[in-house]
Short mmCIF file of C-alpha atoms in Angstrom, two decimals:
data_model
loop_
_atom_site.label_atom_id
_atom_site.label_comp_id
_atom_site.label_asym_id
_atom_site.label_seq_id
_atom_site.Cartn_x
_atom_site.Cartn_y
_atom_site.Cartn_z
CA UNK J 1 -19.36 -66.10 26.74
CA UNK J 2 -23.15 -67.48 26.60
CA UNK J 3 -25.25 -66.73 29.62
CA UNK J 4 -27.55 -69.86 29.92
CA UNK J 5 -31.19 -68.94 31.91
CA UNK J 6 -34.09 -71.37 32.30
CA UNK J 7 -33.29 -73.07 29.07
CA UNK J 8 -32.62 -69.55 26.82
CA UNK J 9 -29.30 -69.01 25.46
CA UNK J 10 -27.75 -65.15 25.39
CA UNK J 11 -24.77 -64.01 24.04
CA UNK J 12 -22.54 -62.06 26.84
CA UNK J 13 -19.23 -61.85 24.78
CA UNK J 14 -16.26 -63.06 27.15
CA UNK J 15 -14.16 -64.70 24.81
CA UNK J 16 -14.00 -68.13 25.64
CA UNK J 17 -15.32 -68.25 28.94
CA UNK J 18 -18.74 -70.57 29.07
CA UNK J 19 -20.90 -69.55 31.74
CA UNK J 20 -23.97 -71.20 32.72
CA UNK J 21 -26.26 -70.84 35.73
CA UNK J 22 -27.32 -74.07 35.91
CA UNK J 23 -30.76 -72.91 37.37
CA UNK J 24 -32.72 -76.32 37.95
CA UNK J 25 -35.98 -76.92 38.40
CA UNK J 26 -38.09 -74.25 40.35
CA UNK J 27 -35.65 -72.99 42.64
CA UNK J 28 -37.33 -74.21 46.01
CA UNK J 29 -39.47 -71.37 46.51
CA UNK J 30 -39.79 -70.56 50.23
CA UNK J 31 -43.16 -69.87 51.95
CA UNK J 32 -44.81 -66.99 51.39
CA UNK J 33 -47.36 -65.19 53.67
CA UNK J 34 -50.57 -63.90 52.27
CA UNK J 35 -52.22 -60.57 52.84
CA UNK J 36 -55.79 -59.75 52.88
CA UNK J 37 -57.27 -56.73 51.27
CA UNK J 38 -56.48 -53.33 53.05
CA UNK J 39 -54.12 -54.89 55.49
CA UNK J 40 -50.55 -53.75 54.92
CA UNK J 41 -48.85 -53.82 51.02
CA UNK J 42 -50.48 -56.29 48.62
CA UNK J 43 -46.93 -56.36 47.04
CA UNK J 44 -45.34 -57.30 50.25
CA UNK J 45 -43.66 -61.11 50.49
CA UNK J 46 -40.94 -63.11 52.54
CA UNK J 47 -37.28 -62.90 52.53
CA UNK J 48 -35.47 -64.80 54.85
CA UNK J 49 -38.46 -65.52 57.01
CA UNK J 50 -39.98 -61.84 57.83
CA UNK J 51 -42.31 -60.04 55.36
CA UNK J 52 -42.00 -56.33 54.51
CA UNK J 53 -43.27 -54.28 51.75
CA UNK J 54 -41.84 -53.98 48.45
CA UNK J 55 -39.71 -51.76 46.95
CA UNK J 56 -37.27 -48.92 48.97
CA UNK J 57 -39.09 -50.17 52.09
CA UNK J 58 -38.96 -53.71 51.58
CA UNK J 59 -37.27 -55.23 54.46
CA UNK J 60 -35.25 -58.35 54.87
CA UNK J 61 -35.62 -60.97 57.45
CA UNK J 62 -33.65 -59.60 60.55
CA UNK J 63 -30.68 -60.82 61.90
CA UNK J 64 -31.50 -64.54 62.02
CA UNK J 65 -33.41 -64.05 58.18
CA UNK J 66 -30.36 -62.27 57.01
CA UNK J 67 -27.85 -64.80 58.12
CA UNK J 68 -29.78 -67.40 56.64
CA UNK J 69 -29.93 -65.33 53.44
CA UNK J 70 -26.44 -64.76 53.31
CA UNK J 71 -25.40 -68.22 53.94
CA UNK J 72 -27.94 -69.17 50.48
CA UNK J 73 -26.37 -66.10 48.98
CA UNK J 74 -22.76 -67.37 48.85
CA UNK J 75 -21.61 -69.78 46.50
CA UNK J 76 -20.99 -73.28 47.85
CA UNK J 77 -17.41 -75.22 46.86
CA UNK J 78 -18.95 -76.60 44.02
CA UNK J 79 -21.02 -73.77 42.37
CA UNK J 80 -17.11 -72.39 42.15
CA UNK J 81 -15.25 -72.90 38.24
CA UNK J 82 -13.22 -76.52 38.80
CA UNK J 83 -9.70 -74.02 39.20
CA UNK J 84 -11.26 -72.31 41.98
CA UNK J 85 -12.23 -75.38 44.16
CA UNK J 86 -9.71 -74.82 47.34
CA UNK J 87 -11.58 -73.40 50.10
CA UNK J 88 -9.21 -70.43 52.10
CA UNK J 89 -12.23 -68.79 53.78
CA UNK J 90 -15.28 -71.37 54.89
CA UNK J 91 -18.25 -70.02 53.83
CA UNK J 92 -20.02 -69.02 57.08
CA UNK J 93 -22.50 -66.36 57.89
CA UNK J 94 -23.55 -64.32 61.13
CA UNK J 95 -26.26 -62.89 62.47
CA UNK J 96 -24.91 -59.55 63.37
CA UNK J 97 -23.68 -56.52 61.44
CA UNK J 98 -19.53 -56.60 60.43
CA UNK J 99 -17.34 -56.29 63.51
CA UNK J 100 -14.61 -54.27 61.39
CA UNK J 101 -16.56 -51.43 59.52
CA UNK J 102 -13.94 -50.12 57.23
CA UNK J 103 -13.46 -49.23 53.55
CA UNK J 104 -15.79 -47.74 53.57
CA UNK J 105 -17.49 -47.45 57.59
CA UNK J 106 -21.08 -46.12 55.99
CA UNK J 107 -21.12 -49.49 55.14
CA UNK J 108 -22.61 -51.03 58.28
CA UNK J 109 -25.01 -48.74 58.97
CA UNK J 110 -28.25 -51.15 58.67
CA UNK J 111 -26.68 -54.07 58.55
CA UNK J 112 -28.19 -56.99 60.37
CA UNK J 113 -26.14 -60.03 58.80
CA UNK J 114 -23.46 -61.08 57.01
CA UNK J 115 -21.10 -63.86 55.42
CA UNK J 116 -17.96 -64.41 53.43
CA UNK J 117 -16.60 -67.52 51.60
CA UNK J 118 -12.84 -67.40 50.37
CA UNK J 119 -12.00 -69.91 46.87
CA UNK J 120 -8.48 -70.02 45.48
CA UNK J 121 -6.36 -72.30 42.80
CA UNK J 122 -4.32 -75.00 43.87
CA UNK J 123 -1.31 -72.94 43.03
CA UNK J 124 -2.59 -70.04 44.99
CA UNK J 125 -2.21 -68.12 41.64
CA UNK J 126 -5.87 -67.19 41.39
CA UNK J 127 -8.40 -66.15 44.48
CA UNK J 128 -11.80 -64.97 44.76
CA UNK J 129 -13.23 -63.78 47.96
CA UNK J 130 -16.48 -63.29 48.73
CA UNK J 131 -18.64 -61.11 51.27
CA UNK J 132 -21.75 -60.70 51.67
CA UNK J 133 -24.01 -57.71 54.07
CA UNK J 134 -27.68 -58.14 54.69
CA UNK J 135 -29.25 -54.75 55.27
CA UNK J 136 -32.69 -54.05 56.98
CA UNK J 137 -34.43 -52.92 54.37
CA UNK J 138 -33.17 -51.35 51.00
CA UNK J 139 -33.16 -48.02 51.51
CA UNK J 140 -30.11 -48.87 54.54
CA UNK J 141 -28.40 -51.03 51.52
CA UNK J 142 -28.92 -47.82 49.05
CA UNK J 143 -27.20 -45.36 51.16
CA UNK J 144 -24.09 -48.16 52.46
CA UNK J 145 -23.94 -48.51 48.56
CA UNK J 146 -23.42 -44.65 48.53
CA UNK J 147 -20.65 -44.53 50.77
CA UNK J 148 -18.87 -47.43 48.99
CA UNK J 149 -19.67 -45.61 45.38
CA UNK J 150 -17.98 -42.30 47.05
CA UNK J 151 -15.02 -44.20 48.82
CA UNK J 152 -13.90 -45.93 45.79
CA UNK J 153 -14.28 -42.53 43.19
CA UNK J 154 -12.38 -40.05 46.07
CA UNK J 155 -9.78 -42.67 46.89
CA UNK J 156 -8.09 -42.45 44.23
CA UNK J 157 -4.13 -42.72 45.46
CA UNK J 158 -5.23 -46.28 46.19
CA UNK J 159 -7.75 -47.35 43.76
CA UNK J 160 -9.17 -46.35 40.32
CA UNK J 161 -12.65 -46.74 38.62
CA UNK J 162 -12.54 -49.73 35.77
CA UNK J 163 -15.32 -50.14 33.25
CA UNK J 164 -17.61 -53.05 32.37
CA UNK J 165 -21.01 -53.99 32.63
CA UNK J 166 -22.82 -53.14 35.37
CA UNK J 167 -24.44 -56.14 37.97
CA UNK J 168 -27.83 -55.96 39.86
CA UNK J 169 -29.41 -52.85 41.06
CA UNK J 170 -26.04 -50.92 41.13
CA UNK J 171 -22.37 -51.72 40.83
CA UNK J 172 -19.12 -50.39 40.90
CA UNK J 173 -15.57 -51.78 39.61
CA UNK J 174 -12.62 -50.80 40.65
CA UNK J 175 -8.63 -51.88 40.71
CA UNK J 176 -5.41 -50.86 42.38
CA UNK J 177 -2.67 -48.24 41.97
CA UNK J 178 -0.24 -50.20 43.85
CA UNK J 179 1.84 -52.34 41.63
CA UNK J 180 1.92 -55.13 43.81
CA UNK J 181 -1.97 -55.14 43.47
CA UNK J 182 -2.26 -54.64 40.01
CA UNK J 183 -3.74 -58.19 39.26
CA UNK J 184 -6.24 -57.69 41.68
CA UNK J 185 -9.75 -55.97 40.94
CA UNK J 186 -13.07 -55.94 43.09
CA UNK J 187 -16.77 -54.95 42.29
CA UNK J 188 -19.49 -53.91 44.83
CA UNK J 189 -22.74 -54.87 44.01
CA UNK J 190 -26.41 -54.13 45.42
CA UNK J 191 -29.26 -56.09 44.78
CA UNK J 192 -32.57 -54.72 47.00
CA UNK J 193 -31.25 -55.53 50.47
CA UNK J 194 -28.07 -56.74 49.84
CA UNK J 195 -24.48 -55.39 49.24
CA UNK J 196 -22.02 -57.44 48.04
CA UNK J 197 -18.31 -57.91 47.39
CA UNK J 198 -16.72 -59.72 45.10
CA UNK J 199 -12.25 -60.17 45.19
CA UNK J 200 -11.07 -61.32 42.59
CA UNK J 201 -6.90 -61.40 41.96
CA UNK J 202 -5.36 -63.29 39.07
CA UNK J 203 -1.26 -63.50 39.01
CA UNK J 204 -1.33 -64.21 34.65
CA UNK J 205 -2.73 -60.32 34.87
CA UNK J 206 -4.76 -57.41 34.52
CA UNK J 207 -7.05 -58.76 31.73
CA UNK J 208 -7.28 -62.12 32.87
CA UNK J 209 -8.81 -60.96 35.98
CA UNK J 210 -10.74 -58.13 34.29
CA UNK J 211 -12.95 -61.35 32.55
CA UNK J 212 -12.81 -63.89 35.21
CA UNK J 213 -14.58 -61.02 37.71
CA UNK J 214 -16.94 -60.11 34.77
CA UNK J 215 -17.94 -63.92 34.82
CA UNK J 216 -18.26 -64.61 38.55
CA UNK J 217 -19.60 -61.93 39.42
CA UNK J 218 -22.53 -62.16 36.82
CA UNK J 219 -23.32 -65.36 39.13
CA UNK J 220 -23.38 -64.05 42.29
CA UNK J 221 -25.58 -60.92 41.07
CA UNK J 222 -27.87 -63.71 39.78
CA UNK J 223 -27.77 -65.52 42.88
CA UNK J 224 -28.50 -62.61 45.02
CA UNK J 225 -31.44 -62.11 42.58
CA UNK J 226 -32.83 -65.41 43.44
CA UNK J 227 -33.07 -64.91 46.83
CA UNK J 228 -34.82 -61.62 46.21
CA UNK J 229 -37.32 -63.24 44.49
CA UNK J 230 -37.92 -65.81 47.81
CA UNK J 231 -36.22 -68.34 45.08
CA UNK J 232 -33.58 -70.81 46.76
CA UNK J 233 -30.31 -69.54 45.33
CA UNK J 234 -28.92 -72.31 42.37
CA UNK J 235 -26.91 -69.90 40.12
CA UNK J 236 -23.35 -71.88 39.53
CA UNK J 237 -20.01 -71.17 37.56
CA UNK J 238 -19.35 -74.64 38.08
CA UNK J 239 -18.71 -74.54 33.94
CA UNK J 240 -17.11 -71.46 33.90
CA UNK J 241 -13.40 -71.97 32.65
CA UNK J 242 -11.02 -69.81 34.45
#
């Protein structure tokens, strides 16, 4: 696979799988807020509408911020690979932490947004679901990351650890024991003050949806980036083939 950003061609090595990030123009930079001299962090900037320093105290934008990040965050119908263009889960986004705080429950623990968005193949024989949790700052998205690093490695009569390369900050992949999950594999991703979770299950098997999560999820990692960086998210896998 070649990994096209801002004009540069890289090789990534998926087979045949062609993804590009389409990243256009400047990315819509939103406004920032400036800081005089001695007042606060010169580093700090805006996400989602607040400012907070950078780094592990960086914050995000609050509830209202966060649910507007999220909502960037997740990839619109047609940012999605052409065999992945049914919608089974409307992207939306909410300003309020998860009402189900499960697998693992550390995982809320900061949150003040989030969002999901649900894409599947016209023979329902390939799905990708998306989610999405905006944390306060990044030190609450470092420890929820934590607790879903711990779940998934102590869990292991449902799930198992899988390899690959890792995605933003910090990632994790990991499949299923049960057979009648064994096309299925996931990967939890943080970038700065976000967390988020990538489904991916493809019926033609195990490797097949080994490489089609290594692809997507390479986008959304980059998409989450772009919104850490103030940038409008514009990362696509609208070429990736699937």
């Amino acid at each position: 696979m070649r990994f096209t950003t801002g004009g540069t061609t890289r090789a990534v090595g998926v087979g045949v799988l062609v993804l590009s990030l389409a990243l256009t123009g400047c990315g819509g930079k939103k406004n920032k807020k400036k800081h005089k001299s001695g007042s606060g962090s010169s580093h700090s900037r805006t996400i989602g509408g607040a400012t907070g320093g950078s780094g592990g105290g960086r914050t995000s934008g609050g509830s209202l911020g966060g649910a507007q990040d999220a909502k960037a965050i997740l990839p619109p119908l047609d940012a999605m690979p052409t065999a992945l263009r049914t919608v089974s889960t409307k992207p939306y986004s909410r300003a309020k932490a998860p009402s189900v705080c499960k697998d693992p429950g550390g995982r809320c623990k900061g949150a003040v947004a989030n969002g999901r968005a649900g894409y599947r193949s016209d023979d329902k024989g390939e799905s990708a679901g998306y989610d999405l949790i905006v944390y306060r700052n990044e030190r609450a998205a470092e420890r929820a990351f934590t607790a879903w690093k711990s779940y998934v490695e102590n869990n292991r009569h449902e799930l198992e650890v899988l390899g690959g390369p890792s995605q933003g900050d910090a990632s994790i992949t990991y499949g299923y024991t049960a057979p009648t999950r064994k096309t299925s594999q996931s990967i939890v991703i943080r970038e700065g003050a976000y967390i988020a979770t990538l489904d991916l299950r493809d019926d033609s098997g195990r490797a097949y949806a080994r490489k089609d999560l290594r692809a997507l999820s390479e986008v959304y990692a980059e998409r989450m980036r772009q919104a850490a960086r103030d940038e409008t998210p514009t990362a696509s896998a609208a070429d990736v083939r699937v």
